[in-house]
XYZ file of C-alpha atoms in Angstrom:
692
model
C -25.081 61.690 60.463
C -21.769 61.510 62.089
C -20.647 58.058 63.684
C -21.511 57.438 67.087
C -18.549 57.683 69.536
C -17.157 54.095 69.824
C -17.877 52.372 73.152
C -14.194 50.718 73.201
C -12.567 54.319 72.829
C -13.797 55.516 76.181
C -11.112 55.807 78.834
C -11.407 54.607 82.475
C -14.980 53.806 83.799
C -14.373 50.403 84.401
C -17.275 49.682 86.914
C -19.730 51.612 84.510
C -18.478 49.660 81.232
C -18.973 46.195 83.389
C -22.506 47.474 84.474
C -23.692 48.017 81.158
C -22.142 44.928 79.603
C -23.555 42.931 82.368
C -27.205 44.441 81.336
C -26.421 43.563 77.640
C -25.676 39.919 78.451
C -28.830 39.795 80.631
C -31.270 42.306 80.685
C -32.928 40.788 83.245
C -30.318 42.414 85.894
C -32.546 45.366 85.769
C -30.509 48.498 84.260
C -28.101 51.074 85.390
C -28.284 53.996 87.672
C -25.002 56.329 86.730
C -24.234 58.604 89.721
C -21.327 61.182 89.169
C -20.148 64.612 88.620
C -20.995 66.610 85.587
C -18.437 66.054 82.729
C -17.618 62.238 83.083
C -18.493 60.751 80.014
C -21.746 59.330 81.383
C -23.997 60.318 78.437
C -21.221 59.124 75.882
C -20.850 55.690 77.357
C -24.730 54.817 77.476
C -25.252 56.219 73.953
C -22.282 54.272 72.893
C -23.898 50.865 74.632
C -26.597 50.911 71.533
C -23.759 49.673 68.981
C -23.033 46.614 71.466
C -26.374 45.295 71.562
C -27.415 41.987 69.379
C -30.080 42.800 66.762
C -33.667 41.829 67.547
C -35.875 40.150 65.402
C -39.338 41.982 64.651
C -42.920 41.590 62.960
C -42.424 43.852 59.749
C -44.861 47.046 59.943
C -45.168 46.539 63.672
C -44.845 49.928 65.671
C -44.316 47.870 68.931
C -41.624 45.795 68.006
C -43.321 42.455 68.498
C -41.183 39.475 68.424
C -42.274 37.382 65.504
C -41.756 34.173 67.492
C -43.989 35.321 70.624
C -45.790 38.045 69.079
C -47.706 40.136 71.918
C -51.478 39.158 71.972
C -52.758 42.640 73.454
C -50.537 44.767 70.548
C -52.704 47.478 69.169
C -51.306 46.644 65.857
C -52.155 42.965 65.996
C -53.004 40.457 65.624
C -50.244 39.023 63.740
C -49.505 36.322 61.290
C -47.148 33.921 61.655
C -46.577 33.287 58.209
C -45.409 37.052 57.717
C -42.225 36.224 59.548
C -39.535 38.782 60.903
C -36.636 41.056 60.120
C -33.794 41.872 61.981
C -33.080 45.708 63.050
C -30.595 47.017 65.826
C -31.756 47.423 69.096
C -32.874 51.013 69.838
C -31.648 53.210 72.264
C -34.748 55.626 73.205
C -34.071 58.849 75.051
C -36.783 60.272 77.747
C -36.449 63.970 77.986
C -37.035 65.594 81.600
C -39.379 67.908 80.452
C -41.574 65.213 78.596
C -45.345 65.195 78.920
C -47.391 62.020 79.832
C -48.499 61.319 76.696
C -45.441 61.759 74.846
C -44.041 58.902 77.626
C -46.958 56.539 77.425
C -48.405 57.475 74.293
C -52.036 59.318 73.460
C -55.526 58.538 72.395
C -57.113 60.972 69.886
C -60.283 61.669 72.005
C -61.747 63.805 69.529
C -61.811 61.152 66.874
C -62.874 58.500 69.107
C -66.188 60.634 69.961
C -67.021 62.181 66.913
C -66.022 59.302 64.449
C -65.986 55.983 66.620
C -62.069 55.527 65.797
C -59.787 54.359 68.086
C -56.724 56.160 67.065
C -53.593 55.516 69.055
C -50.120 57.029 68.709
C -47.478 55.270 70.473
C -45.074 56.580 72.929
C -41.470 56.281 73.753
C -42.294 53.135 75.852
C -43.405 51.466 72.731
C -40.178 52.735 70.958
C -38.097 51.626 73.883
C -39.663 47.881 73.958
C -36.909 45.207 73.637
C -34.409 48.001 73.742
C -32.742 50.769 76.015
C -34.969 53.589 77.672
C -32.191 56.330 78.693
C -32.861 58.947 80.802
C -30.571 61.746 81.274
C -31.016 63.684 84.416
C -33.352 60.954 85.804
C -33.228 62.646 89.591
C -35.002 65.699 87.955
C -38.039 63.816 86.256
C -41.684 64.890 87.187
C -43.268 62.818 89.672
C -46.016 61.607 87.081
C -43.422 60.301 84.697
C -41.693 58.329 87.690
C -45.026 56.974 88.305
C -45.524 55.583 84.547
C -41.978 54.377 84.688
C -42.709 52.128 87.527
C -46.093 50.769 86.492
C -44.195 49.580 83.267
C -41.091 48.498 84.843
C -42.928 46.463 87.369
C -45.544 45.024 84.815
C -43.676 45.100 81.380
C -46.945 46.696 80.075
C -47.975 49.961 79.055
C -51.611 51.106 79.592
C -53.077 54.194 78.279
C -56.661 54.924 79.501
C -58.632 58.076 78.543
C -62.474 58.067 79.270
C -63.213 54.505 78.828
C -60.978 53.887 75.324
C -58.099 51.587 76.826
C -54.782 50.653 74.947
C -52.253 47.985 76.261
C -49.079 47.260 74.661
C -45.713 45.227 76.174
C -42.688 47.539 77.479
C -40.259 45.550 78.548
C -36.858 47.666 78.394
C -33.445 48.215 80.055
C -33.911 51.465 82.096
C -30.516 53.478 82.531
C -30.337 56.614 84.277
C -27.792 58.959 84.647
C -27.629 61.720 87.493
C -25.611 64.525 89.467
C -26.297 63.919 92.979
C -25.698 67.755 93.614
C -29.152 68.354 91.902
C -31.298 66.186 94.328
C -31.819 62.545 95.067
C -34.085 59.763 93.769
C -37.277 58.561 95.197
C -36.539 55.279 96.955
C -39.457 53.484 94.623
C -37.575 54.232 91.442
C -34.318 53.973 92.773
C -34.763 50.401 93.664
C -35.820 49.718 90.140
C -32.385 50.244 89.272
C -30.614 46.686 89.254
C -27.183 48.291 89.428
C -25.583 51.318 90.465
C -22.273 52.841 89.655
C -20.344 56.310 91.104
C -18.116 57.615 88.356
C -15.989 60.710 88.863
C -13.325 62.097 86.358
C -9.644 60.624 86.677
C -6.936 62.538 88.662
C -4.395 61.080 86.769
C -2.847 63.587 84.588
C -1.860 61.113 81.512
C -5.528 59.420 81.385
C -7.077 62.860 81.280
C -4.742 64.064 78.334
C -5.851 60.808 76.754
C -9.484 61.501 77.160
C -9.199 64.941 75.427
C -7.014 63.462 72.627
C -9.602 60.933 71.672
C -12.342 63.460 72.057
C -10.461 66.112 69.647
C -9.533 63.352 67.144
C -13.459 62.064 67.182
C -14.340 65.715 66.394
C -11.932 66.171 63.629
C -13.238 63.407 61.640
C -15.891 61.204 63.571
C -16.185 58.654 60.855
C -12.336 57.735 60.600
C -12.251 57.645 64.514
C -14.724 54.957 64.599
C -13.207 53.008 61.889
C -10.203 53.031 63.992
C -12.058 51.338 66.741
C -14.647 49.195 64.623
C -12.803 45.950 65.291
C -12.559 46.298 68.719
C -16.703 46.771 69.162
C -17.166 44.347 66.880
C -15.132 42.095 69.230
C -16.913 43.468 72.038
C -20.217 42.776 70.441
C -19.365 39.190 69.764
C -18.217 38.376 72.952
C -21.805 39.721 74.516
C -23.736 37.558 72.204
C -21.624 34.430 73.185
C -22.007 35.446 77.147
C -25.807 35.785 76.199
C -26.029 32.371 74.669
C -24.286 30.882 77.496
C -26.293 32.258 80.245
C -28.676 29.684 80.247
C -26.129 27.072 80.999
C -24.696 28.882 83.995
C -25.235 26.903 87.279
C -25.690 28.882 90.400
C -24.526 26.476 93.325
C -26.879 26.148 96.492
C -23.610 27.332 98.511
C -23.011 30.478 96.386
C -27.089 31.310 96.533
C -27.039 30.964 100.169
C -23.850 33.283 100.628
C -26.078 35.910 98.428
C -28.869 35.746 100.882
C -26.388 36.189 103.780
C -24.947 39.453 101.977
C -28.037 40.743 101.551
C -29.571 40.015 105.222
C -26.318 41.170 106.783
C -26.929 44.719 105.044
C -30.565 45.053 106.223
C -31.625 45.602 102.525
C -35.471 46.006 101.950
C -37.559 43.348 100.245
C -36.082 40.568 98.054
C -35.292 42.514 94.904
C -31.561 42.912 96.010
C -31.227 38.962 96.243
C -32.659 38.639 92.992
C -30.563 41.088 91.072
C -27.527 39.942 92.850
C -27.920 36.351 91.729
C -29.102 37.591 88.220
C -25.601 39.694 88.038
C -23.520 36.876 89.509
C -24.948 34.376 86.523
C -24.229 37.303 84.296
C -20.449 38.052 85.524
C -19.862 33.998 85.284
C -20.965 33.871 81.672
C -19.208 37.164 80.503
C -16.016 35.406 82.076
C -16.511 32.219 80.353
C -17.282 30.400 83.040
C -20.400 27.342 83.828
C -20.348 28.007 87.583
C -20.899 31.055 89.794
C -18.006 31.719 92.153
C -17.548 33.421 95.495
C -15.571 36.385 93.435
C -18.796 36.752 91.328
C -21.157 37.222 94.416
C -18.995 39.690 95.748
C -18.493 41.802 92.502
C -22.259 41.512 91.923
C -22.846 42.841 95.594
C -20.942 45.809 94.917
C -22.891 46.803 92.150
C -26.459 45.689 93.447
C -26.453 46.645 96.820
C -25.147 50.275 97.435
C -27.908 52.246 96.202
C -30.206 49.879 98.697
C -28.727 50.535 101.786
C -30.007 54.129 102.369
C -32.450 54.698 105.229
C -33.181 58.331 105.167
C -32.318 61.101 102.277
C -29.055 62.229 104.040
C -27.464 58.723 103.687
C -24.689 58.839 101.210
C -24.919 55.353 99.149
C -21.802 53.054 99.447
C -20.905 49.683 100.838
C -18.274 48.914 103.603
C -15.947 46.145 101.723
C -14.899 44.971 105.271
C -18.334 44.378 106.454
C -18.921 42.763 102.978
C -15.838 40.462 103.009
C -17.225 39.440 106.558
C -20.629 38.717 105.318
C -19.354 36.660 102.351
C -17.311 34.341 104.603
C -18.759 30.789 105.221
C -19.880 30.453 108.823
C -17.659 27.523 109.458
C -14.709 29.625 107.942
C -12.503 30.589 110.824
C -11.964 34.190 111.030
C -8.305 35.519 110.229
C -6.178 36.338 112.703
C -5.644 39.959 113.406
C -2.230 41.465 112.062
C 0.061 42.139 115.188
C 0.764 45.808 116.072
C 4.131 47.166 115.379
C 6.411 47.604 118.383
C 7.296 51.480 119.339
C 10.366 51.590 118.359
C 10.893 54.759 120.860
C 11.618 54.407 124.709
C 8.463 56.646 125.625
C 4.898 56.361 124.749
C 4.955 59.121 122.195
C 8.314 57.421 120.488
C 10.374 60.658 121.763
C 11.505 59.950 125.157
C 10.166 58.797 128.686
C 8.102 61.738 128.783
C 7.082 62.074 125.049
C 8.586 65.392 124.836
C 10.950 64.581 121.669
C 7.857 64.070 119.054
C 9.208 65.037 115.539
C 7.406 67.927 114.089
C 4.124 66.670 112.232
C 2.213 68.217 109.052
C -0.327 70.060 111.844
C 2.520 71.801 113.146
C 3.229 75.396 112.185
C 5.597 76.386 108.894
C 8.505 76.827 111.042
C 8.019 73.278 113.045
C 7.146 75.388 116.218
C 3.591 73.713 116.886
C 2.261 76.562 117.971
C 4.533 77.052 120.917
C 6.540 80.192 121.856
C 9.584 78.539 122.407
C 9.505 77.477 126.118
C 7.209 74.529 125.329
C 4.171 76.339 126.262
C 1.492 76.509 123.741
C 0.659 80.169 122.497
C -2.956 81.282 122.069
C -4.601 83.375 119.101
C -5.144 86.793 119.854
C -8.924 87.789 120.707
C -10.742 89.679 118.388
C -11.370 93.362 119.444
C -14.092 93.976 117.007
C -17.402 95.120 118.864
C -20.236 97.344 118.551
C -20.253 100.964 119.306
C -20.490 101.878 122.929
C -19.757 98.300 123.582
C -17.307 96.311 124.993
C -15.990 93.167 123.444
C -18.165 89.903 123.886
C -21.418 92.146 124.782
C -22.673 92.884 121.217
C -26.245 91.617 121.975
C -26.544 93.862 124.856
C -27.934 96.650 122.230
C -31.245 94.796 122.105
C -33.479 97.173 124.211
C -31.784 96.719 127.328
C -31.602 92.706 127.252
C -28.509 91.569 129.260
C -26.039 90.396 127.236
C -25.239 86.319 126.983
C -21.613 85.763 127.787
C -19.350 84.966 125.107
C -21.255 85.885 122.217
C -18.367 87.871 120.210
C -16.420 84.665 119.643
C -16.881 82.268 116.705
C -17.540 78.589 117.874
C -17.125 75.749 116.321
C -19.949 73.972 114.404
C -22.170 71.735 116.350
C -24.016 68.437 115.771
C -27.868 68.902 114.725
C -30.258 67.322 117.130
C -32.230 64.373 115.917
C -34.646 65.160 113.041
C -38.130 64.625 113.620
C -41.729 64.792 111.628
C -42.861 68.499 111.252
C -46.062 69.788 110.530
C -47.041 70.650 106.859
C -46.762 74.330 106.032
C -48.319 75.368 102.597
C -48.101 78.584 100.354
C -52.196 79.945 100.244
C -53.833 80.159 97.085
C -53.439 77.647 94.038
C -50.285 77.694 91.773
C -49.280 76.134 88.827
C -45.728 75.248 89.711
C -43.943 71.741 88.953
C -45.670 68.507 90.647
C -44.987 68.098 94.375
C -46.733 67.460 97.218
C -47.031 70.680 99.507
C -49.241 73.481 98.152
C -52.151 73.319 96.092
C -51.672 73.749 92.510
C -53.600 73.191 89.117
C -51.777 70.033 87.623
C -51.995 67.214 85.132
C -52.977 64.571 87.485
C -55.005 65.280 90.711
C -58.730 65.454 91.769
C -61.200 67.214 89.281
C -62.453 70.482 90.256
C -64.295 71.760 87.064
C -63.873 71.907 83.208
C -62.931 74.568 80.378
C -63.017 74.743 77.006
C -60.457 73.048 75.450
C -57.750 75.229 73.749
C -55.726 72.626 71.915
C -55.741 69.051 71.748
C -57.592 67.319 73.971
C -55.895 64.936 76.508
C -58.134 65.324 79.808
C -61.785 64.931 78.414
C -64.657 66.111 80.925
C -67.236 64.385 79.732
C -70.285 65.348 81.502
C -69.535 69.076 80.813
C -68.950 68.172 77.119
C -72.057 66.297 77.054
C -73.819 68.971 78.611
C -72.095 71.474 76.139
C -73.648 69.456 73.037
C -77.173 69.017 74.424
C -78.309 72.419 73.770
C -77.519 72.150 69.868
C -79.093 68.161 69.253
C -82.111 69.881 67.827
C -80.507 72.434 65.521
C -78.215 69.550 64.473
C -80.872 67.517 62.930
C -80.608 64.516 65.677
C -82.800 61.804 64.700
C -81.437 58.515 66.180
C -80.051 57.754 70.283
C -76.499 59.092 69.276
C -75.147 62.095 70.115
C -73.909 64.899 67.527
C -70.800 65.895 68.670
C -68.656 69.058 67.204
C -65.403 70.135 68.087
C -66.549 73.458 70.138
C -68.206 70.952 72.517
C -65.370 69.389 73.860
C -64.477 70.453 77.507
C -61.143 69.585 79.115
C -61.060 68.813 82.927
C -59.260 71.102 84.844
C -57.476 69.198 87.814
C -56.005 70.351 91.285
C -53.192 68.248 92.782
C -50.042 69.452 94.992
C -47.105 71.385 94.100
C -43.316 71.615 94.890
C -42.058 74.840 96.120
C -38.785 76.684 96.807
C -38.367 76.445 100.518
C -35.750 79.362 101.554
C -34.334 78.954 104.860
C -32.892 81.983 106.484
C -31.083 80.865 109.388
C -29.667 83.002 112.512
C -25.928 81.838 113.144
C -24.909 84.808 115.501
C -23.408 84.681 119.141
C -26.959 84.604 121.071
C -27.929 81.290 119.482
C -24.578 79.622 120.478
C -24.585 81.412 124.002
C -27.927 79.678 124.970
C -26.641 76.210 123.515
C -29.628 76.426 121.173
C -28.009 75.942 117.949
C -28.088 72.136 118.063
C -31.989 72.126 118.829
C -32.210 75.019 115.802
C -29.972 72.609 113.649
C -32.438 69.705 114.362
C -35.190 71.786 113.375
C -33.902 72.824 110.441
C -32.713 69.287 109.462
C -36.450 68.284 110.389
C -38.049 70.779 107.853
C -35.220 69.843 104.999
C -36.552 66.267 105.223
C -39.989 67.178 104.845
C -38.925 69.324 102.052
C -37.399 66.133 100.464
C -40.447 64.217 100.945
C -42.548 66.971 99.300
C -40.500 67.578 95.930
C -39.410 71.133 97.193
C -36.332 73.048 95.936
C -34.438 74.465 99.188
C -32.028 77.167 99.738
C -30.181 78.469 102.607
C -29.172 81.997 103.865
C -27.007 82.350 107.014
C -26.759 85.687 108.981
C -23.867 86.398 111.648
C -21.335 88.755 112.558
C -21.482 91.787 109.912
C -23.333 90.641 107.009
C -25.639 87.406 105.479
C -24.283 84.665 102.974
C -26.330 82.568 100.401
C -24.515 79.282 101.406
C -26.732 77.315 99.348
C -28.383 78.489 96.419
C -31.594 77.166 95.420
C -31.144 73.426 94.699
C -33.051 69.779 94.461
C -30.508 68.370 96.692
C -31.473 68.578 100.349
C -28.409 66.549 101.000
C -26.069 69.246 100.212
C -28.239 71.757 102.403
C -28.015 69.087 105.391
C -24.121 68.935 104.705
C -23.788 72.790 104.852
C -26.056 73.075 107.701
C -23.720 70.559 109.616
C -20.435 72.712 109.025
C -22.555 76.064 110.005
C -20.417 77.712 112.493
C -22.083 80.453 115.187
C -20.872 83.556 116.546
C -20.820 87.179 116.497
C -23.589 89.764 116.016
C -27.009 89.658 114.759
C -27.640 91.401 111.660
C -31.163 89.861 111.025
C -32.113 92.755 108.486
C -28.998 91.659 106.292
C -30.198 88.325 106.144
C -33.953 89.441 105.179
C -32.266 91.521 102.215
C -30.330 88.491 101.245
C -33.282 86.447 101.052
C -35.187 88.941 99.144
C -32.545 89.307 96.381
C -32.314 85.617 96.336
C -36.149 85.349 95.450
C -35.837 88.082 92.707
C -32.975 86.300 90.847
C -35.131 82.731 91.568
C -38.252 84.457 89.815
C -36.366 84.856 86.555
C -35.528 81.407 86.594
C -38.698 79.801 87.558
C -41.480 82.124 87.415
C -43.969 79.330 88.179
C -42.344 77.967 91.666
C -43.860 79.759 94.263
C -41.373 80.477 97.508
C -41.963 79.572 101.452
C -39.212 81.824 103.059
C -38.670 80.049 106.834
C -37.066 82.543 109.280
C -35.169 81.062 112.065
C -34.306 83.375 114.464
C -34.702 84.694 117.948
C -35.079 88.243 116.622
C -32.458 89.671 118.551
C -31.271 92.307 116.140
C -27.776 93.802 116.978
C -25.017 95.290 114.976
C -25.462 98.829 114.630
C -27.415 101.763 116.262
C -30.673 100.899 114.364
C -30.035 97.383 114.243
C -33.919 96.437 114.941
C -35.163 99.037 112.740
C -33.145 97.783 109.702
C -34.548 94.747 110.438
C -38.169 95.869 110.594
C -37.507 97.807 106.945
C -36.385 94.332 105.560
C -38.719 92.256 106.804
C -41.545 94.673 105.175
C -39.821 95.163 101.837
C -39.892 91.337 101.667
C -43.617 90.883 102.540
C -44.491 93.651 99.930
C -43.376 90.852 97.198
C -45.987 88.809 98.415
C -44.097 86.031 99.596
C -45.294 83.508 101.706
C -43.271 83.043 105.298
C -42.984 81.286 108.581
C -40.792 82.741 111.387
C -39.486 79.890 113.988
C -39.143 81.726 117.220
C -35.907 80.171 118.722
C -36.108 82.372 121.974
C -35.813 80.366 125.332
C -35.630 80.848 129.056
C -37.882 82.580 131.778
C -37.484 86.122 130.136
C -38.649 86.335 126.561
C -38.731 89.559 124.543
C -40.896 88.565 121.852
C -38.861 90.218 119.238
C -39.555 87.088 116.862
C -43.271 87.605 117.050
C -42.670 91.720 116.007
C -40.727 90.317 113.180
C -43.382 87.981 112.008
C -45.704 90.663 112.293
C -43.775 92.917 109.802
C -43.540 89.781 107.599
C -47.115 89.171 107.786
C -46.091 85.576 108.842
C -47.274 83.050 111.427
C -44.629 82.178 114.240
C -44.282 79.021 115.827
C -41.613 77.907 118.640
C -39.229 75.183 117.978
C -41.551 72.971 119.849
C -44.677 73.462 117.977
C -42.971 72.358 114.760
C -43.326 68.879 115.355
C -46.171 67.265 114.160
C -46.881 65.468 117.350
C -49.253 62.789 115.894
C -51.410 65.628 114.592
C -51.257 64.083 111.319
C -52.751 65.777 108.348
C -52.681 69.119 110.193
C -52.222 71.950 107.651
C -51.011 75.419 108.584
C -51.285 77.792 105.599
C -48.948 80.377 105.762
C -50.455 83.595 105.207
C -48.799 86.178 103.031
C -49.340 90.116 102.455
C -51.909 90.665 99.552
């Protein structure tokens, strides 16, 4: 086996290096969440950490890594004899795959042997393997909810429980949790986010020399891993020794009351939830002091700890970017009786006028915003020039009246010119729209589905290994054969064929594909702010229900997939905020683009069902048969059986009802913008009907 990449050989990533080292010094800090773009050596550095951890003493032969000085009284391999002593081994780095099963994580009981032979056979999982070591989850934001729940329980209690039909096993599971993620693929649930003690944002260096050194070292490692590791062995050994010294000194570090109050003041100033932030910041400050060889925590330790412990705890909604304003942090760190620093005086202007260019400011030099010739967009006489107006128009129409072709409807003014993006209205809680039927997709919170967890709705003959035994159905199946099997005592005679597995129903996440009208008719009636607020509200609902989202917009002459299906609603919100409006209304092109997007997505994820949300006023323009094209595209989309919903954005005293007609072609319900809001009707569910 090739040698692991040395920890000391990794270039840059100082914050990540420090966060990992502090957790190695004090595992009580609570782990590290590493956020960053792909290809930034996140996984390489985490895997290299294992070589720097001090060895652990374990009971020989114990599958659960019990400490010989304090063995777990509930250990399934116990009780342990104190006379056996212990043996030392390297701390483990256990990796949890995103697609792991619940049994693989928590361990599994052999139900068949337990019922037929009376043997409690337990196979430990990854939580047992990670005890007293590191549990590493790559792409932790893509971890299924049921696995997240298990991790939360284990991290909170330090133990793992496995229960199957009255048979229970419990063992210790205390580990350093390290997760890496790419924010473009979606954010973490707030509960799991808070479980990480520290968070670090990483990005690739933009310095050419540093990038070249990264490549140089990586190529050298790939050419001869063992020689490369030997080259850095001395620095790695020195680092491991320093970690061990800091861990030993940890108990002697003092946290003065003044610094503890400073920590509490900082956490209160940033309005973080709960008290975990205070505890993590205090533990990190102590670990920092021990790492630097000090016996007392200083204000600089508190500041550095806050920068690592607080950014991910300040988010108030899924669209907030994590981060910490360092100016506000410095203000919160300042002692109450310390005078505020004097503001720096503003420099006096050097020119004679308000704009440094003479009394009337007319002599200002060209700036970066000026034209390439420094003319600043003027015609040479001081008058600003205007961009030429577009002369593109639909056949038979005049510029600015593209929407006049909709069945004699009057054309709103100004619809032919592109307008800048408008801000979205405030999001609100929406009603629940779900896909009809019962699916089998990834666990979520929107539509009914067959899932590994949930309420039991029936039983079926077990095809493979039984993990969800249906006791009543198993007993009924076995009862018919007791006489033939020669039963004489009180016990039930069971065979493998009698076992029945529970069929459970829960909720799945769907693909919510938004098809949004960004044409001039939307902007002309000043509706786009409300429309964006509605879509933003639906995006927030999709985040809470663990959906994937996609965004198709149509305007002008065509439609575009501005957000391919992703788990990141944050990117969807950003694309929506930057969306301009204007031009004609090619509804048909938008529906065809949605049809193609869903076709490709079915090949990638055939079990994930889709919900298409069309947001439009239904005014199809842009051609002689624009309305007919939109209706044909709607029927084509409906023929695939996809569930749809039409959000009617039409407003004003005169309404044409075109969105409702489009909904009829899609076989979909239609709601107005006002009807999207839950309005206190908690639990109201509207099943979206699709064409069979």
